[in-house]
Amino acid sequence: LVRRICPNSGREAPIAGCIQMLIDEQFKDLPDQYRSRITDAKSVLHLAPTPECPNGTRGRMAVMETLEITPELEKLILVNAPEADMYKVARKNGFISMREDAIMKALRHEIPFEEVGDLGGGFLEAGDDADPDATPVDNSAPLPEREAV
């Protein structure tokens, strides 16, 4: 869930510079036939309190991702294919991540743009440099006691 921006509030910011780069990078591998889902906005809204809405937000909104399990994707799942391969097939079929859903909602001025930064996605982004042979880190072990200084 993300915060919903209050009606008639928010500080408008043009889509330029790093915001434009983030949007372009996020959707660069989305096939053309699915690009119509993305609003052609000229601005996003940042949080701005108002007398009627002291926090600048009111309520929550869901950001979601759904994945259609096609026969091609099912085969990859059954052979335990790398996540990057599954992502490519899902993306070819129009998969939109939670982060992308949040960006699209921010472009429609439904949520403040700040909410986008708190979201990731369910899939490894194509092109990530993660080492598939890396040893997982065990974060469950307690930290060692520190000596008093």
CSV table of N, CA and C in Angstrom, one decimal:
chain,number,residue,atom,x,y,z
A,1,LEU,N,0.8,-1.2,0.0
A,1,LEU,CA,0.0,0.0,0.0
A,1,LEU,C,0.9,1.2,0.0
A,2,VAL,N,0.4,2.2,-0.7
A,2,VAL,CA,1.1,3.5,-0.8
A,2,VAL,C,0.2,4.6,-0.4
A,3,ARG,N,0.7,5.7,0.0
A,3,ARG,CA,-0.2,6.9,0.4
A,3,ARG,C,-0.8,7.5,-0.8
A,4,ARG,N,-2.1,7.9,-0.6
A,4,ARG,CA,-2.8,8.5,-1.7
A,4,ARG,C,-2.7,10.0,-1.5
A,5,ILE,N,-2.4,10.8,-2.5
A,5,ILE,CA,-2.3,12.2,-2.4
A,5,ILE,C,-3.7,12.8,-2.2
A,6,CYS,N,-3.8,13.9,-1.4
A,6,CYS,CA,-5.1,14.6,-1.2
A,6,CYS,C,-5.5,15.3,-2.4
A,7,PRO,N,-6.8,15.3,-2.7
A,7,PRO,CA,-7.3,16.1,-3.8
A,7,PRO,C,-6.9,17.6,-3.6
A,8,ASN,N,-6.5,18.2,-4.7
A,8,ASN,CA,-6.2,19.7,-4.7
A,8,ASN,C,-5.0,20.0,-3.8
A,9,SER,N,-4.1,19.0,-3.7
A,9,SER,CA,-2.8,19.3,-3.0
A,9,SER,C,-1.7,18.7,-3.8
A,10,GLY,N,-0.5,18.9,-3.2
A,10,GLY,CA,0.7,18.4,-3.9
A,10,GLY,C,1.4,19.6,-4.6
A,11,ARG,N,2.7,19.4,-4.7
A,11,ARG,CA,3.6,20.4,-5.4
A,11,ARG,C,3.9,19.8,-6.7
A,12,GLU,N,3.5,20.5,-7.8
A,12,GLU,CA,3.8,19.9,-9.1
A,12,GLU,C,5.3,20.1,-9.5
A,13,ALA,N,5.8,19.1,-10.1
A,13,ALA,CA,7.2,19.1,-10.6
A,13,ALA,C,7.2,18.6,-12.0
A,14,PRO,N,7.9,19.3,-12.9
A,14,PRO,CA,7.9,18.8,-14.3
A,14,PRO,C,8.7,17.5,-14.4
A,15,ILE,N,8.4,16.7,-15.3
A,15,ILE,CA,9.1,15.5,-15.6
A,15,ILE,C,10.3,15.9,-16.5
A,16,ALA,N,11.4,15.9,-15.8
A,16,ALA,CA,12.7,16.3,-16.5
A,16,ALA,C,13.8,15.7,-15.7
A,17,GLY,N,15.0,15.8,-16.3
A,17,GLY,CA,16.2,15.4,-15.6
A,17,GLY,C,16.2,14.0,-15.1
A,18,CYS,N,16.4,13.9,-13.8
A,18,CYS,CA,16.6,12.5,-13.2
A,18,CYS,C,15.2,11.8,-13.1
A,19,ILE,N,14.1,12.5,-13.0
A,19,ILE,CA,12.8,11.9,-13.0
A,19,ILE,C,12.5,11.2,-14.4
A,20,GLN,N,12.8,12.0,-15.4
A,20,GLN,CA,12.7,11.5,-16.8
A,20,GLN,C,13.6,10.3,-17.0
A,21,MET,N,14.8,10.4,-16.5
A,21,MET,CA,15.7,9.2,-16.7
A,21,MET,C,15.2,8.0,-16.0
A,22,LEU,N,14.7,8.2,-14.8
A,22,LEU,CA,14.2,7.0,-14.0
A,22,LEU,C,13.0,6.4,-14.8
A,23,ILE,N,12.1,7.2,-15.3
A,23,ILE,CA,11.0,6.6,-16.0
A,23,ILE,C,11.4,5.9,-17.3
A,24,ASP,N,12.3,6.6,-18.1
A,24,ASP,CA,12.8,6.0,-19.3
A,24,ASP,C,13.5,4.7,-19.0
A,25,GLU,N,14.3,4.6,-18.0
A,25,GLU,CA,15.1,3.4,-17.7
A,25,GLU,C,14.1,2.3,-17.2
A,26,GLN,N,13.2,2.7,-16.4
A,26,GLN,CA,12.2,1.7,-15.9
A,26,GLN,C,11.4,1.0,-17.0
A,27,PHE,N,11.0,1.7,-18.0
A,27,PHE,CA,10.1,1.1,-19.0
A,27,PHE,C,10.8,0.8,-20.3
A,28,LYS,N,12.2,0.9,-20.3
A,28,LYS,CA,12.9,0.8,-21.6
A,28,LYS,C,12.7,-0.6,-22.3
A,29,ASP,N,12.4,-1.6,-21.5
A,29,ASP,CA,12.3,-3.0,-22.2
A,29,ASP,C,10.8,-3.4,-22.3
A,30,LEU,N,9.9,-2.4,-22.0
A,30,LEU,CA,8.4,-2.8,-22.2
A,30,LEU,C,8.1,-2.7,-23.6
A,31,PRO,N,7.5,-3.8,-24.2
A,31,PRO,CA,7.2,-3.8,-25.6
A,31,PRO,C,6.2,-2.7,-26.0
A,32,ASP,N,6.4,-2.2,-27.2
A,32,ASP,CA,5.6,-1.1,-27.7
A,32,ASP,C,4.1,-1.3,-27.5
A,33,GLN,N,3.6,-2.5,-27.7
A,33,GLN,CA,2.1,-2.7,-27.7
A,33,GLN,C,1.6,-2.5,-26.3
A,34,TYR,N,2.4,-2.4,-25.2
A,34,TYR,CA,1.9,-2.2,-23.9
A,34,TYR,C,2.2,-0.8,-23.4
A,35,ARG,N,2.8,0.0,-24.2
A,35,ARG,CA,3.2,1.4,-23.7
A,35,ARG,C,2.0,2.3,-23.6
A,36,SER,N,0.9,2.0,-24.2
A,36,SER,CA,-0.3,2.8,-24.0
A,36,SER,C,-0.8,2.8,-22.6
A,37,ARG,N,-0.4,1.9,-21.8
A,37,ARG,CA,-0.8,1.9,-20.3
A,37,ARG,C,-0.1,3.1,-19.6
A,38,ILE,N,0.9,3.6,-20.1
A,38,ILE,CA,1.7,4.7,-19.4
A,38,ILE,C,1.1,6.1,-19.8
A,39,THR,N,0.7,6.8,-18.8
A,39,THR,CA,0.1,8.1,-19.1
A,39,THR,C,1.2,9.1,-19.6
A,40,ASP,N,0.8,9.8,-20.6
A,40,ASP,CA,1.8,10.8,-21.1
A,40,ASP,C,1.7,12.1,-20.3
A,41,ALA,N,2.3,12.1,-19.1
A,41,ALA,CA,2.2,13.2,-18.2
A,41,ALA,C,3.3,14.2,-18.4
A,42,LYS,N,3.1,15.4,-18.0
A,42,LYS,CA,4.1,16.4,-18.1
A,42,LYS,C,4.7,16.7,-16.7
A,43,SER,N,4.0,16.2,-15.6
A,43,SER,CA,4.5,16.5,-14.3
A,43,SER,C,4.1,15.3,-13.3
A,44,VAL,N,4.7,15.4,-12.2
A,44,VAL,CA,4.4,14.5,-11.0
A,44,VAL,C,4.1,15.4,-9.8
A,45,LEU,N,3.5,14.9,-8.8
A,45,LEU,CA,3.2,15.7,-7.6
A,45,LEU,C,4.1,15.2,-6.5
A,46,HIS,N,4.6,16.1,-5.7
A,46,HIS,CA,5.4,15.8,-4.5
A,46,HIS,C,4.5,16.2,-3.3
A,47,LEU,N,4.7,15.7,-2.2
A,47,LEU,CA,4.0,16.0,-1.0
A,47,LEU,C,4.0,17.4,-0.7
A,48,ALA,N,2.8,18.0,-0.4
A,48,ALA,CA,2.7,19.4,0.1
A,48,ALA,C,1.5,19.5,1.0
A,49,PRO,N,1.7,19.7,2.2
A,49,PRO,CA,0.6,19.9,3.2
A,49,PRO,C,-0.3,21.1,2.8
A,50,THR,N,-1.6,21.0,3.1
A,50,THR,CA,-2.5,22.1,2.9
A,50,THR,C,-3.3,22.2,4.2
A,51,PRO,N,-4.0,23.3,4.4
A,51,PRO,CA,-4.8,23.4,5.7
A,51,PRO,C,-5.9,22.3,5.8
A,52,GLU,N,-6.4,21.9,4.6
A,52,GLU,CA,-7.4,20.8,4.7
A,52,GLU,C,-6.8,19.5,4.8
A,53,CYS,N,-5.5,19.3,4.5
A,53,CYS,CA,-4.9,18.0,4.5
A,53,CYS,C,-3.5,18.2,5.0
A,54,PRO,N,-3.3,18.2,6.3
A,54,PRO,CA,-2.0,18.6,6.9
A,54,PRO,C,-0.8,17.7,6.5
A,55,ASN,N,-1.1,16.4,6.2
A,55,ASN,CA,0.0,15.5,5.8
A,55,ASN,C,0.2,15.5,4.3
A,56,GLY,N,-0.7,16.0,3.6
A,56,GLY,CA,-0.6,16.0,2.1
A,56,GLY,C,-1.1,14.7,1.5
A,57,THR,N,-1.5,13.7,2.4
A,57,THR,CA,-2.0,12.5,1.9
A,57,THR,C,-3.2,12.1,2.7
A,58,ARG,N,-4.1,11.3,2.1
A,58,ARG,CA,-5.3,10.8,2.8
A,58,ARG,C,-5.6,9.4,2.3
A,59,GLY,N,-5.4,8.4,3.2
A,59,GLY,CA,-5.7,7.1,2.8
A,59,GLY,C,-4.6,6.4,2.1
A,60,ARG,N,-4.9,5.2,1.7
A,60,ARG,CA,-3.9,4.3,1.0
A,60,ARG,C,-4.5,3.8,-0.3
A,61,MET,N,-3.5,3.4,-1.2
A,61,MET,CA,-3.9,2.8,-2.4
A,61,MET,C,-3.0,1.6,-2.7
A,62,ALA,N,-3.5,0.6,-3.3
A,62,ALA,CA,-2.6,-0.6,-3.6
A,62,ALA,C,-1.8,-0.4,-4.8
A,63,VAL,N,-0.6,-0.8,-4.8
A,63,VAL,CA,0.2,-1.0,-6.0
A,63,VAL,C,0.4,-2.5,-6.2
A,64,MET,N,0.2,-2.9,-7.4
A,64,MET,CA,0.2,-4.4,-7.6
A,64,MET,C,1.0,-4.8,-8.9
A,65,GLU,N,1.3,-6.0,-8.8
A,65,GLU,CA,1.9,-6.7,-10.0
A,65,GLU,C,1.2,-8.0,-10.2
A,66,THR,N,0.8,-8.3,-11.4
A,66,THR,CA,0.2,-9.6,-11.7
A,66,THR,C,1.0,-10.3,-12.8
A,67,LEU,N,1.0,-11.5,-12.8
A,67,LEU,CA,1.8,-12.3,-13.8
A,67,LEU,C,1.0,-13.3,-14.4
A,68,GLU,N,0.8,-13.2,-15.7
A,68,GLU,CA,0.0,-14.2,-16.4
A,68,GLU,C,1.0,-15.4,-16.7
A,69,ILE,N,0.6,-16.6,-16.2
A,69,ILE,CA,1.4,-17.8,-16.4
A,69,ILE,C,1.0,-18.3,-17.8
A,70,THR,N,1.8,-18.0,-18.8
A,70,THR,CA,1.6,-18.5,-20.2
A,70,THR,C,2.3,-19.9,-20.3
A,71,PRO,N,2.0,-20.6,-21.3
A,71,PRO,CA,2.7,-21.9,-21.5
A,71,PRO,C,4.2,-21.8,-21.5
A,72,GLU,N,4.7,-20.7,-22.1
A,72,GLU,CA,6.1,-20.5,-22.2
A,72,GLU,C,6.7,-20.3,-20.8
A,73,LEU,N,6.0,-19.5,-20.0
A,73,LEU,CA,6.5,-19.2,-18.7
A,73,LEU,C,6.4,-20.4,-17.8
A,74,GLU,N,5.3,-21.2,-18.0
A,74,GLU,CA,5.1,-22.4,-17.2
A,74,GLU,C,6.3,-23.4,-17.4
A,75,LYS,N,6.8,-23.5,-18.6
A,75,LYS,CA,7.9,-24.4,-18.9
A,75,LYS,C,9.1,-23.9,-18.2
A,76,LEU,N,9.4,-22.6,-18.2
A,76,LEU,CA,10.6,-22.1,-17.5
A,76,LEU,C,10.5,-22.3,-16.0
A,77,ILE,N,9.3,-22.2,-15.4
A,77,ILE,CA,9.1,-22.5,-14.0
A,77,ILE,C,9.4,-23.9,-13.7
A,78,LEU,N,8.9,-24.8,-14.5
A,78,LEU,CA,9.0,-26.3,-14.3
A,78,LEU,C,10.5,-26.7,-14.4
A,79,VAL,N,11.3,-26.0,-15.2
A,79,VAL,CA,12.7,-26.4,-15.3
A,79,VAL,C,13.6,-25.6,-14.4
A,80,ASN,N,12.9,-24.8,-13.5
A,80,ASN,CA,13.7,-24.0,-12.5
A,80,ASN,C,14.7,-23.1,-13.3
A,81,ALA,N,14.2,-22.4,-14.3
A,81,ALA,CA,15.0,-21.5,-15.1
A,81,ALA,C,15.4,-20.3,-14.3
A,82,PRO,N,16.5,-19.6,-14.7
A,82,PRO,CA,16.9,-18.4,-14.0
A,82,PRO,C,15.8,-17.3,-14.0
A,83,GLU,N,15.8,-16.6,-12.9
A,83,GLU,CA,14.7,-15.6,-12.8
A,83,GLU,C,14.8,-14.5,-13.9
A,84,ALA,N,16.0,-14.2,-14.4
A,84,ALA,CA,16.2,-13.3,-15.5
A,84,ALA,C,15.5,-13.8,-16.8
A,85,ASP,N,15.5,-15.1,-17.0
A,85,ASP,CA,14.9,-15.6,-18.2
A,85,ASP,C,13.3,-15.5,-18.0
A,86,MET,N,12.9,-15.8,-16.8
A,86,MET,CA,11.4,-15.7,-16.6
A,86,MET,C,11.0,-14.2,-16.7
A,87,TYR,N,11.8,-13.3,-16.3
A,87,TYR,CA,11.5,-11.9,-16.4
A,87,TYR,C,11.3,-11.5,-17.9
A,88,LYS,N,12.2,-11.9,-18.7
A,88,LYS,CA,12.2,-11.6,-20.1
A,88,LYS,C,10.9,-12.1,-20.8
A,89,VAL,N,10.5,-13.3,-20.4
A,89,VAL,CA,9.3,-13.8,-21.0
A,89,VAL,C,8.1,-13.1,-20.5
A,90,ALA,N,8.0,-12.8,-19.2
A,90,ALA,CA,6.9,-12.1,-18.6
A,90,ALA,C,6.8,-10.7,-19.2
A,91,ARG,N,8.0,-10.0,-19.3
A,91,ARG,CA,8.0,-8.7,-19.9
A,91,ARG,C,7.5,-8.6,-21.3
A,92,LYS,N,7.9,-9.6,-22.1
A,92,LYS,CA,7.4,-9.7,-23.5
A,92,LYS,C,5.9,-9.8,-23.5
A,93,ASN,N,5.3,-10.3,-22.4
A,93,ASN,CA,3.8,-10.5,-22.4
A,93,ASN,C,3.2,-9.3,-21.6
A,94,GLY,N,3.9,-8.2,-21.3
A,94,GLY,CA,3.3,-7.0,-20.7
A,94,GLY,C,3.4,-7.0,-19.2
A,95,PHE,N,4.3,-7.8,-18.6
A,95,PHE,CA,4.4,-7.7,-17.1
A,95,PHE,C,4.8,-6.3,-16.7
A,96,ILE,N,4.1,-5.8,-15.7
A,96,ILE,CA,4.3,-4.5,-15.0
A,96,ILE,C,4.7,-4.8,-13.6
A,97,SER,N,5.8,-4.3,-13.1
A,97,SER,CA,6.2,-4.5,-11.7
A,97,SER,C,5.4,-3.5,-10.8
A,98,MET,N,5.5,-3.8,-9.5
A,98,MET,CA,4.9,-2.9,-8.5
A,98,MET,C,5.5,-1.5,-8.6
A,99,ARG,N,6.8,-1.4,-8.8
A,99,ARG,CA,7.4,-0.1,-8.9
A,99,ARG,C,6.8,0.6,-10.1
A,100,GLU,N,6.7,-0.1,-11.2
A,100,GLU,CA,6.1,0.5,-12.4
A,100,GLU,C,4.7,0.9,-12.2
A,101,ASP,N,3.9,0.1,-11.5
A,101,ASP,CA,2.5,0.5,-11.2
A,101,ASP,C,2.5,1.8,-10.4
A,102,ALA,N,3.4,1.9,-9.5
A,102,ALA,CA,3.5,3.1,-8.7
A,102,ALA,C,3.9,4.3,-9.5
A,103,ILE,N,4.8,4.1,-10.4
A,103,ILE,CA,5.2,5.2,-11.3
A,103,ILE,C,4.0,5.6,-12.2
A,104,MET,N,3.2,4.7,-12.7
A,104,MET,CA,2.1,5.0,-13.5
A,104,MET,C,1.0,5.7,-12.7
A,105,LYS,N,0.8,5.4,-11.4
A,105,LYS,CA,-0.1,6.1,-10.6
A,105,LYS,C,0.4,7.5,-10.2
A,106,ALA,N,1.7,7.6,-10.1
A,106,ALA,CA,2.3,9.0,-9.8
A,106,ALA,C,2.1,9.9,-11.1
A,107,LEU,N,2.2,9.3,-12.2
A,107,LEU,CA,2.0,10.1,-13.5
A,107,LEU,C,0.6,10.5,-13.6
A,108,ARG,N,-0.4,9.7,-13.0
A,108,ARG,CA,-1.8,10.1,-13.1
A,108,ARG,C,-2.1,11.0,-11.9
A,109,HIS,N,-1.2,11.4,-11.1
A,109,HIS,CA,-1.3,12.3,-9.9
A,109,HIS,C,-2.2,11.6,-8.8
A,110,GLU,N,-2.2,10.3,-8.7
A,110,GLU,CA,-2.9,9.6,-7.7
A,110,GLU,C,-2.2,9.5,-6.4
A,111,ILE,N,-0.8,9.4,-6.5
A,111,ILE,CA,0.0,9.2,-5.4
A,111,ILE,C,1.2,10.2,-5.5
A,112,PRO,N,1.8,10.6,-4.4
A,112,PRO,CA,3.0,11.4,-4.5
A,112,PRO,C,4.2,10.7,-5.1
A,113,PHE,N,5.0,11.3,-5.8
A,113,PHE,CA,6.1,10.7,-6.5
A,113,PHE,C,7.1,10.0,-5.4
A,114,GLU,N,7.1,10.6,-4.2
A,114,GLU,CA,8.0,10.0,-3.2
A,114,GLU,C,7.7,8.5,-2.9
A,115,GLU,N,6.5,8.1,-3.2
A,115,GLU,CA,6.1,6.7,-2.9
A,115,GLU,C,6.8,5.7,-3.8
A,116,VAL,N,7.2,6.2,-5.0
A,116,VAL,CA,7.9,5.3,-6.0
A,116,VAL,C,9.2,4.8,-5.4
A,117,GLY,N,10.0,5.6,-4.7
A,117,GLY,CA,11.3,5.3,-4.3
A,117,GLY,C,11.3,4.1,-3.2
A,118,ASP,N,10.1,3.9,-2.6
A,118,ASP,CA,10.1,2.9,-1.6
A,118,ASP,C,9.7,1.5,-2.1
A,119,LEU,N,9.5,1.4,-3.4
A,119,LEU,CA,9.1,0.1,-4.0
A,119,LEU,C,10.1,-0.5,-4.9
A,120,GLY,N,10.2,-1.8,-4.9
A,120,GLY,CA,11.0,-2.6,-5.8
A,120,GLY,C,10.1,-3.3,-6.7
A,121,GLY,N,10.5,-4.5,-7.2
A,121,GLY,CA,9.7,-5.3,-8.0
A,121,GLY,C,9.9,-6.7,-7.6
A,122,GLY,N,9.0,-7.6,-8.1
A,122,GLY,CA,9.1,-9.0,-7.8
A,122,GLY,C,10.2,-9.7,-8.5
A,123,PHE,N,10.5,-9.2,-9.7
A,123,PHE,CA,11.5,-9.9,-10.5
A,123,PHE,C,12.9,-9.2,-10.5
A,124,LEU,N,13.9,-9.9,-10.7
A,124,LEU,CA,15.2,-9.3,-11.0
A,124,LEU,C,15.1,-8.5,-12.2
A,125,GLU,N,15.5,-7.2,-12.1
A,125,GLU,CA,15.4,-6.4,-13.3
A,125,GLU,C,16.4,-6.9,-14.4
A,126,ALA,N,16.0,-6.9,-15.6
A,126,ALA,CA,16.9,-7.4,-16.7
A,126,ALA,C,18.1,-6.6,-16.7
A,127,GLY,N,19.2,-7.2,-16.8
A,127,GLY,CA,20.5,-6.5,-16.9
A,127,GLY,C,21.2,-6.3,-15.5
A,128,ASP,N,20.5,-6.8,-14.4
A,128,ASP,CA,21.2,-6.6,-13.1
A,128,ASP,C,22.5,-7.5,-13.1
A,129,ASP,N,23.4,-7.0,-12.4
A,129,ASP,CA,24.7,-7.7,-12.4
A,129,ASP,C,24.8,-8.6,-11.2
A,130,ALA,N,23.7,-9.2,-10.7
A,130,ALA,CA,23.8,-10.1,-9.6
A,130,ALA,C,24.5,-11.4,-10.0
A,131,ASP,N,25.4,-11.9,-9.1
A,131,ASP,CA,26.2,-13.1,-9.4
A,131,ASP,C,25.3,-14.3,-9.0
A,132,PRO,N,24.9,-15.1,-10.0
A,132,PRO,CA,24.0,-16.2,-9.6
A,132,PRO,C,24.8,-17.3,-8.8
A,133,ASP,N,26.1,-17.2,-8.8
A,133,ASP,CA,26.8,-18.2,-8.0
A,133,ASP,C,27.3,-17.7,-6.6
A,134,ALA,N,26.8,-16.5,-6.3
A,134,ALA,CA,27.2,-15.8,-5.0
A,134,ALA,C,26.6,-16.6,-3.8
A,135,THR,N,27.4,-16.6,-2.7
A,135,THR,CA,26.9,-17.3,-1.5
A,135,THR,C,25.9,-16.4,-0.8
A,136,PRO,N,24.8,-16.9,-0.5
A,136,PRO,CA,23.8,-16.1,0.2
A,136,PRO,C,24.3,-15.6,1.6
A,137,VAL,N,23.9,-14.5,2.0
A,137,VAL,CA,24.3,-13.9,3.3
A,137,VAL,C,23.3,-14.4,4.3
A,138,ASP,N,23.8,-14.9,5.5
A,138,ASP,CA,22.9,-15.3,6.6
A,138,ASP,C,22.7,-14.1,7.5
A,139,ASN,N,21.6,-13.5,7.4
A,139,ASN,CA,21.3,-12.3,8.2
A,139,ASN,C,20.6,-12.7,9.5
A,140,SER,N,20.4,-14.0,9.8
A,140,SER,CA,19.7,-14.4,11.0
A,140,SER,C,20.7,-14.5,12.2
A,141,ALA,N,22.0,-14.6,11.9
A,141,ALA,CA,22.9,-14.7,13.0
A,141,ALA,C,23.0,-13.4,13.8
A,142,PRO,N,23.0,-13.5,15.2
A,142,PRO,CA,23.1,-12.3,16.0
A,142,PRO,C,24.4,-11.6,15.8
A,143,LEU,N,24.4,-10.3,16.0
A,143,LEU,CA,25.6,-9.5,15.8
A,143,LEU,C,26.5,-9.7,17.1
A,144,PRO,N,27.8,-9.7,16.9
A,144,PRO,CA,28.7,-9.9,18.1
A,144,PRO,C,28.5,-8.7,19.0
A,145,GLU,N,28.7,-9.0,20.3
A,145,GLU,CA,28.7,-7.9,21.3
A,145,GLU,C,29.8,-6.9,21.2
A,146,ARG,N,29.6,-5.7,21.4
A,146,ARG,CA,30.6,-4.7,21.3
A,146,ARG,C,31.2,-4.4,22.6
A,147,GLU,N,32.5,-4.2,22.7
A,147,GLU,CA,33.2,-3.9,23.9
A,147,GLU,C,32.9,-2.5,24.3
A,148,ALA,N,32.8,-2.2,25.5
A,148,ALA,CA,32.7,-0.8,26.0
A,148,ALA,C,34.0,0.0,25.7
A,149,VAL,N,33.9,1.2,25.3
A,149,VAL,CA,35.0,2.0,25.0
A,149,VAL,C,35.4,2.9,26.1
